mmCIF file of C-alpha atoms in Angstrom:
data_model
loop_
_atom_site.group_PDB
_atom_site.id
_atom_site.type_symbol
_atom_site.label_atom_id
_atom_site.label_comp_id
_atom_site.label_asym_id
_atom_site.label_seq_id
_atom_site.Cartn_x
_atom_site.Cartn_y
_atom_site.Cartn_z
ATOM 1 C CA MET L 17 97.623 224.625 82.347
ATOM 2 C CA SER L 18 94.727 226.539 80.963
ATOM 3 C CA GLU L 19 91.515 227.130 82.840
ATOM 4 C CA LYS L 20 89.625 224.761 80.538
ATOM 5 C CA GLN L 21 91.836 221.763 81.407
ATOM 6 C CA ARG L 22 91.630 222.118 85.191
ATOM 7 C CA PRO L 23 87.894 221.454 85.565
ATOM 8 C CA GLY L 24 88.187 218.450 83.250
ATOM 9 C CA VAL L 25 91.005 216.962 85.298
ATOM 10 C CA TRP L 26 89.183 217.735 88.539
ATOM 11 C CA ASN L 27 85.953 216.164 87.247
ATOM 12 C CA GLY L 28 87.888 213.113 86.072
ATOM 13 C CA PHE L 29 89.505 212.777 89.484
ATOM 14 C CA LYS L 30 86.129 213.085 91.230
ATOM 15 C CA ALA L 31 84.647 210.472 88.886
ATOM 16 C CA PHE L 32 87.543 208.135 89.671
ATOM 17 C CA LEU L 33 87.067 208.536 93.422
ATOM 18 C CA MET L 34 83.318 208.075 93.243
ATOM 19 C CA ARG L 35 83.449 204.809 91.313
ATOM 20 C CA GLY L 36 81.920 202.067 93.394
ATOM 21 C CA ASN L 37 84.947 199.800 93.523
ATOM 22 C CA VAL L 38 87.282 202.569 94.786
ATOM 23 C CA VAL L 39 84.925 203.494 97.609
ATOM 24 C CA ASP L 40 84.340 199.819 98.478
ATOM 25 C CA LEU L 41 88.083 199.209 98.574
ATOM 26 C CA ALA L 42 88.645 202.203 100.844
ATOM 27 C CA VAL L 43 85.943 200.991 103.232
ATOM 28 C CA ALA L 44 87.443 197.489 103.224
ATOM 29 C CA VAL L 45 90.901 198.819 104.083
ATOM 30 C CA VAL L 46 89.580 200.904 106.982
ATOM 31 C CA ILE L 47 87.473 198.040 108.347
ATOM 32 C CA GLY L 48 90.386 195.633 107.908
ATOM 33 C CA ALA L 49 92.732 197.904 109.835
ATOM 34 C CA ALA L 50 90.236 198.233 112.675
ATOM 35 C CA PHE L 51 89.567 194.504 112.607
ATOM 36 C CA THR L 52 93.269 193.683 112.898
ATOM 37 C CA SER L 53 93.406 195.072 116.419
ATOM 38 C CA ILE L 54 90.494 192.850 117.432
ATOM 39 C CA VAL L 55 92.184 189.751 116.041
ATOM 40 C CA ASN L 56 95.493 190.643 117.687
ATOM 41 C CA SER L 57 93.684 191.062 121.006
ATOM 42 C CA VAL L 58 92.052 187.639 120.634
ATOM 43 C CA VAL L 59 95.383 186.019 119.862
ATOM 44 C CA LYS L 60 97.210 187.770 122.720
ATOM 45 C CA GLY L 61 94.367 187.428 125.222
ATOM 46 C CA ILE L 62 93.051 183.939 124.439
ATOM 47 C CA ILE L 63 95.273 181.918 122.108
ATOM 48 C CA ASN L 64 98.626 182.776 123.698
ATOM 49 C CA PRO L 65 97.471 181.957 127.265
ATOM 50 C CA VAL L 66 96.073 178.610 126.055
ATOM 51 C CA VAL L 67 99.380 177.874 124.367
ATOM 52 C CA GLY L 68 101.128 179.171 127.497
ATOM 53 C CA ALA L 69 99.336 176.553 129.557
ATOM 54 C CA LEU L 70 101.010 173.925 127.381
ATOM 55 C CA GLY L 71 104.381 175.629 127.007
ATOM 56 C CA THR L 72 105.619 179.195 126.835
ATOM 57 C CA LYS L 73 103.253 182.160 126.855
ATOM 58 C CA SER L 74 104.307 183.510 123.453
ATOM 59 C CA LEU L 75 104.426 181.536 120.250
ATOM 60 C CA ASP L 76 107.336 183.682 119.087
ATOM 61 C CA SER L 77 109.695 181.899 121.466
ATOM 62 C CA TYR L 78 109.252 178.520 119.732
ATOM 63 C CA SER L 79 112.183 177.790 117.431
ATOM 64 C CA SER L 80 114.421 175.020 116.219
ATOM 65 C CA CYS L 81 118.181 175.077 115.779
ATOM 66 C CA LEU L 82 119.474 174.104 112.349
ATOM 67 C CA LYS L 83 123.130 174.782 112.948
ATOM 68 C CA ALA L 84 124.603 174.609 116.438
ATOM 69 C CA PRO L 85 125.426 176.273 118.701
ATOM 70 C CA CYS L 86 122.142 178.192 119.027
ATOM 71 C CA THR L 87 122.678 180.497 121.975
ATOM 72 C CA GLY L 88 121.584 184.019 122.786
ATOM 73 C CA THR L 89 118.783 186.108 121.381
ATOM 74 C CA GLY L 90 118.495 189.123 119.120
ATOM 75 C CA ASP L 91 121.755 190.510 117.749
ATOM 76 C CA THR L 92 123.870 188.279 120.004
ATOM 77 C CA ALA L 93 122.299 185.048 118.735
ATOM 78 C CA THR L 94 124.599 182.418 117.310
ATOM 79 C CA GLY L 95 123.781 179.493 115.068
ATOM 80 C CA VAL L 96 120.928 179.216 112.607
ATOM 81 C CA ARG L 97 117.435 179.239 114.079
ATOM 82 C CA VAL L 98 114.108 178.507 112.407
ATOM 83 C CA LEU L 99 111.504 180.642 114.186
ATOM 84 C CA TRP L 100 108.509 178.451 113.466
ATOM 85 C CA GLY L 101 106.604 179.831 116.450
ATOM 86 C CA SER L 102 106.227 183.243 114.811
ATOM 87 C CA VAL L 103 105.030 181.560 111.612
ATOM 88 C CA LEU L 104 102.513 179.571 113.632
ATOM 89 C CA GLY L 105 101.314 182.756 115.347
ATOM 90 C CA ALA L 106 100.902 184.559 112.016
ATOM 91 C CA THR L 107 99.039 181.536 110.629
ATOM 92 C CA LEU L 108 96.686 181.528 113.609
ATOM 93 C CA ASN L 109 96.105 185.275 113.145
ATOM 94 C CA PHE L 110 95.211 184.660 109.504
ATOM 95 C CA LEU L 111 92.909 181.724 110.249
ATOM 96 C CA ILE L 112 91.085 183.612 112.992
ATOM 97 C CA THR L 113 90.702 186.652 110.744
ATOM 98 C CA ALA L 114 89.439 184.549 107.847
ATOM 99 C CA ALA L 115 86.993 182.635 110.083
ATOM 100 C CA VAL L 116 85.570 185.785 111.662
ATOM 101 C CA VAL L 117 85.223 187.533 108.295
ATOM 102 C CA TYR L 118 83.525 184.479 106.794
ATOM 103 C CA PHE L 119 81.160 183.682 109.664
ATOM 104 C CA LEU L 120 80.305 187.253 110.657
ATOM 105 C CA MET L 121 80.316 188.995 107.276
ATOM 106 C CA VAL L 122 80.337 186.747 104.199
ATOM 107 C CA LEU L 123 77.953 184.002 105.329
ATOM 108 C CA PRO L 124 75.218 186.317 106.680
ATOM 109 C CA MET L 125 75.466 188.529 103.586
ATOM 110 C CA SER L 126 75.204 185.578 101.200
ATOM 111 C CA ARG L 127 72.183 184.266 103.101
ATOM 112 C CA PHE L 128 70.582 187.703 102.981
ATOM 113 C CA LEU L 129 71.206 187.995 99.233
ATOM 114 C CA ALA L 130 69.829 184.480 98.656
ATOM 115 C CA ARG L 131 66.623 185.398 100.535
ATOM 116 C CA GLN L 132 66.312 188.608 98.517
ATOM 117 C CA GLU L 133 66.729 186.661 95.260
ATOM 118 C CA ALA L 134 64.142 184.071 96.355
ATOM 119 C CA ARG L 135 61.668 186.857 97.163
ATOM 120 C CA ARG L 136 62.315 188.494 93.799
ATOM 121 C CA LYS L 137 61.765 185.203 91.961
ATOM 122 C CA ALA L 138 58.577 184.563 93.952
ATOM 123 C CA ARG L 139 57.250 188.000 92.995
ATOM 124 C CA GLU L 140 58.124 187.418 89.342
ATOM 125 C CA SER L 141 56.470 183.991 89.278
ATOM 126 C CA ALA L 142 53.354 185.391 90.965
ATOM 127 C CA HIS L 143 53.253 188.175 88.378
ATOM 128 C CA GLU L 144 53.614 185.623 85.547
ATOM 129 C CA ALA L 145 50.850 183.492 87.069
ATOM 130 C CA ILE L 146 48.550 186.510 87.178
ATOM 131 C CA GLU L 147 49.359 187.317 83.538
ATOM 132 C CA VAL L 148 48.729 183.721 82.478
ATOM 133 C CA THR L 149 45.469 183.618 84.415
ATOM 134 C CA GLU L 150 44.301 186.886 82.846
ATOM 135 C CA LEU L 151 45.195 185.590 79.401
ATOM 136 C CA GLN L 152 43.248 182.387 80.006
ATOM 137 C CA VAL L 153 40.226 184.359 81.198
ATOM 138 C CA LEU L 154 40.352 186.590 78.140
ATOM 139 C CA LYS L 155 40.541 183.549 75.843
ATOM 140 C CA GLU L 156 37.536 182.007 77.593
ATOM 141 C CA ILE L 157 35.578 185.256 77.189
ATOM 142 C CA ARG L 158 36.514 185.384 73.509
ATOM 143 C CA ASP L 159 35.461 181.778 72.986
ATOM 144 C CA ALA L 160 32.182 182.408 74.814
ATOM 145 C CA LEU L 161 31.447 185.465 72.632
ATOM 146 C CA VAL L 162 32.238 183.506 69.481
ATOM 147 C CA ALA L 163 29.932 180.717 70.614
ATOM 148 C CA GLN L 164 27.108 183.221 71.289
ATOM 149 C CA ARG L 165 27.382 184.754 67.809
ATOM 150 C CA GLY L 166 26.902 181.453 66.142
ATOM 151 C CA PRO L 167 28.940 179.308 63.793
ATOM 152 C CA GLY L 168 28.973 181.773 60.855
ATOM 153 C CA HIS L 169 30.492 184.715 62.744
ATOM 154 C CA GLY L 170 33.377 182.919 64.457
ATOM 155 C CA ARG L 171 37.012 182.767 63.634
ATOM 156 C CA PRO L 172 38.113 180.518 60.744
#
């Protein structure tokens, strides 16, 4: 490649990386990865013991046998098992993640943005009211000046 093409490619690459959506996506991935460990800790530390009080300690051990005989575990298992406990655990992980993201991130941000928009609209309406008031005052001054000049000097 020639020297002239390298800076163009480099500048294009920098422009791609600095676009807002790429940076936002990168931040979301990093936060999501860090957040996953929190959710897993909640499930292992709170949800699984609650479920353990009712049955086994881990949801992964819940299963149903479709084709007998269902014996053994792992590679030595026989029969056809449906591991619905692991699906339930993954579903609970998802629901907890979605609830925490919504209640701790989305809802407060939407409320904040709604307040900002209300403040902006209030400022705009106050500015419009001032403009309208000034216009009315100027019209009154004009009318008063026309009235002082007399009927022959006024507007048609």
